[in-house]
């Protein structure tokens, strides 16, 4: 393994990549975002004037914002589901778009328990490339990395053919499989370490092992360590902690362990890279792993020329930032862009900002955006509600450039792939403006998570409560590896259940009981929604229950989702599980892995 290169050397390599043209294009687009939005809407509506959906709402070929908003109502996924179902079943008429939709994207389904079907087309590939290009140009200006490689923990998902013959898979896989993906990666970004056979391998565990192996084989060239979601990077290095000796043995022997990797196509592609025994590299990896304390800084130790770690680290991924920082040592963590299977929203053009304060600057030409103003539930701990939750049509959305700094909104998109005034279900806060386009701070998913009676607890409230209670664990060198929650209403009064998996096995009589009891009490107090506080005081909600899980419980949840066909690259731990849909199975898994239960003390 060669020595670490100087910053100057890396800077000179980086100068070979010229992102300035991309940045200039972005500057031009954001200077008059209102005009770009008008033009974007005009193009979407003109291109799709003959679509049944738009004709049905009487738009009659008009392309201006006022007519559009007057004729076409806000829509949820449930509203357009029947149209998408017809397309998936083979209706090739102009249902949502003039040109037929060519494939279907499946949302991850890990946030709401149900996978949504969404239209995907070439326009989404184009906007994906634009957003990759843009955020890369800004990242590369801050951390130049040209000519290096990217260790990317990415995984293609299974795909199937719908009744009507369309390919259905995740949006990321649709992008990975597009003709533009690999050339764009090569042109704008460092090359991926792993061959395609690894990305599209049939088994997640085998692909993960090979990603690690390919990364180590190219260790000196790795400049970026990344994944779509931060969770995948954490999972990769947790795996490395367990399998590093096997990786070293494979490098030493120049052969791939058949016990670890069995898939023939993956074996063939990776064996070609392994080629010959490499005892020098094996010794070096062994020495570096053995020299680490609790795996702190493993990423820069193994990849000495890596410049940063990249992935989505906001929203439900924020929980993994702490662990990621541990693995990354002093390397910068750069939050990746904000989007959904429905389409992209914004790029992180300030890559040096820590992930906790990352914002996403909206690209005004990738979709037409509206924002539904939300007001905070009074005195709540961050729960956001529309002025009237049941009367959404009355909440008047505002345009992209009409939002107010400091206010909260739900994002509404009109895309080139046939979604019109579609509510994304995400809450964002306006952090400021970049030229005339807003910078969004992701707050949480809009959907209410925990509710027993009048209480309203959001994903964000839960995260704050878990963070606050988890601080008590530090003295015991314990951490919350992952968490979830459940509203238990089978007995009256109902109560909140919080599931915790810790980084060590629960040990009775080793002081754990005491600290976990305090955590349980703190969780109860940390839910500050007035509905919760009032109900607890009135005993209309029973004491909170903390269920401590066996180690590996969330790995079982991940495997459960994978068995249902959910994509690992888009996996987000479900923060609230119920009895219905996919999460019924998840609740069973969590309950089957409980090793200890605590109830919170009396509430004052
Ligand atoms: P899916 O389409 O199932 O992959 O999930 C899309 C959802 O993931 C979005 O609606 C957001 O709630 C969440 N998401 C995507 N990107 C980000 C991001 N950068 N920060 C926080 N949440 C994100």
Short mmCIF file of C-alpha atoms and ligand atoms in Angstrom, two decimals, residues 106-111 118 229 312-316 336-342 360 424-426 442 444-445 570 572, ligand 1:
data_model
loop_
_atom_site.label_atom_id
_atom_site.label_comp_id
_atom_site.label_asym_id
_atom_site.label_seq_id
_atom_site.Cartn_x
_atom_site.Cartn_y
_atom_site.Cartn_z
CA UNK A 106 -40.73 0.96 -7.04
CA UNK A 107 -40.25 3.13 -4.00
CA UNK A 108 -38.29 1.47 -1.18
CA UNK A 109 -41.40 0.97 0.93
CA UNK A 110 -39.30 1.00 4.06
CA UNK A 111 -40.68 4.28 5.34
CA UNK A 118 -44.20 5.22 -9.97
CA UNK A 229 -27.68 5.94 1.96
CA UNK A 312 -27.51 10.53 2.12
CA UNK A 313 -26.96 11.34 5.79
CA UNK A 314 -30.00 13.47 6.46
CA UNK A 315 -33.52 12.61 7.60
CA UNK A 316 -33.82 9.03 8.80
CA UNK A 336 -25.69 13.50 -0.84
CA UNK A 337 -28.55 14.94 -2.84
CA UNK A 338 -32.27 14.95 -2.02
CA UNK A 339 -34.77 13.16 -4.17
CA UNK A 340 -37.24 10.32 -4.31
CA UNK A 341 -38.39 7.64 -6.71
CA UNK A 342 -40.83 10.30 -7.93
CA UNK A 360 -30.37 21.00 -0.71
CA UNK A 424 -44.15 14.08 -1.87
CA UNK A 425 -45.02 13.79 1.81
CA UNK A 426 -41.75 15.37 2.99
CA UNK A 442 -34.90 18.16 5.16
CA UNK A 444 -38.99 14.66 8.24
CA UNK A 445 -41.62 12.65 6.43
CA UNK A 570 -32.69 2.22 -0.66
CA UNK A 572 -34.23 2.83 5.55
P1 LIG B 1 -37.73 6.20 -1.93
O1 LIG B 1 -38.36 6.82 -3.12
O2 LIG B 1 -38.53 5.14 -1.29
O3 LIG B 1 -36.31 5.82 -2.10
O4 LIG B 1 -37.66 7.31 -0.78
C1 LIG B 1 -37.66 8.68 -1.04
C2 LIG B 1 -37.70 9.39 0.28
O5 LIG B 1 -36.46 9.25 0.95
C3 LIG B 1 -37.90 10.89 0.16
O6 LIG B 1 -39.24 11.23 -0.05
C4 LIG B 1 -37.35 11.35 1.49
O7 LIG B 1 -38.32 11.19 2.51
C5 LIG B 1 -36.20 10.40 1.72
N1 LIG B 1 -34.96 11.04 1.23
C6 LIG B 1 -34.41 11.00 0.01
N2 LIG B 1 -33.31 11.75 -0.06
C7 LIG B 1 -33.13 12.28 1.16
C8 LIG B 1 -32.17 13.16 1.74
N3 LIG B 1 -31.11 13.62 1.07
N4 LIG B 1 -32.35 13.49 3.03
C9 LIG B 1 -33.37 13.00 3.76
N5 LIG B 1 -34.30 12.17 3.27
C10 LIG B 1 -34.19 11.83 1.98
#
